């Protein structure tokens, strides 16, 4: 949750259902990523050149970080939605299904981060079936390839 205080200083609060967690309040927010995909967002952002020169460039980095998190976090998925929050309004600036966002908009930019990953596309919503196959393939790849090189496999339903 973000906004401005009475002195026009931006602030960001990280909240959960149960409690206030932390606050970043300064003229420059260092930001944070919460939720189960948060560590994946930071992993991606820490490997990027974050010297951005425009709001649009920052938006593209943010969308790619969210896509990376969605692909590698088993609790994330569906859509990538990004909102721009101003002092008086919130505007949706990006809203695409994950596969469309990945393959139509950002695949080339993410390719070097995904080059050691294996993707499965299943035409079924049978979770047990896809989970069992995914677990077996993952074990086989972990045995075959060094952990440093193999990042994991991703099931996209």
C-alpha atoms as one frame of an Amber mdcrd trajectory, in Angstrom:
protein
   0.000   0.000   0.000   1.511   3.331  -0.939   0.694   7.005  -0.781   1.779
  10.454   0.376   1.705  12.045   3.807   0.645  15.637   4.567   4.175  16.873
   3.806   4.121  15.366   0.285   6.578  12.604   1.238   5.889   9.247  -0.429
   5.538   6.225   1.802   4.943   2.544   1.309   3.464   0.164   3.859   3.731
  -3.597   3.678   0.696  -5.148   5.314  -0.637  -8.636   5.763  -4.080  -9.783
   6.818  -3.007  -9.839  10.448  -0.535  -7.032  10.997   1.391  -4.002   9.816
   4.821  -5.292   8.819   7.089  -2.448   7.772   7.186   1.049   6.395   9.462
   2.797   3.921   9.132   6.565   4.193  11.564   8.882   2.467  11.969  10.936
  -0.654  13.293   7.756  -2.289  11.571   4.471  -1.533  13.797   1.404  -1.704
  10.662  -0.699  -2.044   9.958  -4.268  -1.040   8.274  -7.322  -2.460   5.871
  -9.290  -0.338   3.916 -12.484  -0.761   5.146 -15.913  -1.733   6.624 -14.566
  -4.980   8.576 -11.789  -3.257  11.913 -13.650  -3.122  11.641 -14.410  -6.849
  10.965 -10.734  -7.619  14.089  -9.700  -5.711  16.158 -12.451  -7.332  15.239
 -11.131 -10.767  15.679  -7.454  -9.861  19.059  -8.075  -8.236  20.354  -9.485
 -11.536  19.077  -6.572 -13.641  20.592  -3.258 -14.489  18.182  -1.087 -12.528
  19.585   2.226 -13.704  16.360   3.142 -15.438  15.899   6.385 -17.313  12.127
   6.530 -17.640   8.913   5.440 -15.981   8.188   3.124 -18.900  11.574   1.418
 -18.540  10.916   0.910 -14.820   7.463  -0.494 -15.642   9.010  -3.042 -18.023
  11.486  -4.185 -15.334   8.649  -4.493 -12.847   6.459  -6.541 -15.202   9.356
  -8.874 -16.009  10.115  -9.329 -12.312   6.473 -10.228 -11.686   6.472 -12.646
 -14.626   9.614 -14.303 -13.308   7.984 -14.665  -9.893   4.770 -16.055 -11.372
   6.692 -18.671 -13.329   8.743 -19.921 -10.390   6.338 -19.498  -7.467   3.806
 -22.299  -7.195   1.302 -20.033  -5.420   1.285 -17.333  -8.107  -0.268 -17.332
 -11.530  -3.109 -16.356 -13.769  -2.679 -12.704 -14.645   0.001 -10.051 -14.342
  -1.642  -6.823 -13.209   0.231  -3.592 -12.517  -1.332  -0.400 -11.190   0.103
   3.100 -11.095  -0.848   4.784  -7.830  -0.822   8.570  -7.637  -1.869  10.947
  -4.876  -5.464  10.960  -6.075  -5.957   7.879  -8.209  -4.984   4.332  -9.089
  -4.826   3.378 -12.745  -4.369  -0.082 -14.228  -1.417   0.110 -16.623  -0.887
  -3.572 -17.437  -3.273  -6.528 -17.328  -2.473  -9.668 -19.313  -2.691 -13.421
 -18.805   0.708 -14.836 -17.822   1.300 -16.779 -21.042   0.302 -13.841 -23.210
   2.530 -11.486 -21.210   5.435 -13.910 -21.440   5.276 -14.968 -25.071   3.869
 -11.806 -26.689   5.571  -9.073 -24.703   8.602 -10.154 -22.699  10.037 -13.474
 -23.853  13.199 -12.080 -25.468  14.007  -9.908 -22.451  13.510 -12.838 -20.059
  15.255 -15.463 -22.206  18.601 -15.318 -20.409  16.861 -15.820 -17.045  14.814
 -18.738 -18.372  17.456 -20.503 -20.464  18.100 -23.248 -17.896  14.445 -23.871
 -17.143  12.020 -26.460 -18.426   8.407 -25.502 -19.128   5.391 -27.803 -19.376
   2.118 -26.734 -20.938  -0.745 -29.020 -19.910  -4.155 -29.028 -21.527  -5.839
 -30.152 -18.328  -6.728 -28.815 -14.912  -6.088 -32.155 -13.229  -3.705 -30.962
 -10.522  -2.666 -34.408  -9.266  -1.751 -35.571 -12.778   0.307 -32.469 -13.593
   1.910 -32.369 -10.146   2.986 -36.031 -10.288   4.555 -35.667 -13.739   6.223
 -32.405 -12.756   7.714 -33.927  -9.582   9.139 -36.922 -11.479  10.654 -34.790
 -14.227  12.101 -32.377 -11.673  13.829 -35.212  -9.769  15.272 -36.615 -12.984
  16.636 -33.253 -14.080  18.115 -32.571 -10.632  19.977 -35.898 -10.823  21.127
 -35.310 -14.396  22.206 -31.668 -14.192  24.139 -29.730 -11.627  21.882 -27.742
  -9.315  23.735 -24.550 -10.204  22.745 -24.866 -13.848  19.222 -26.271 -13.489
  16.830 -23.697 -12.087  13.707 -25.829 -11.974  10.718 -26.704 -14.040   7.470
 -24.828 -14.348   3.976 -26.170 -14.911   1.625 -23.763 -16.642  -2.025 -24.722
 -16.555
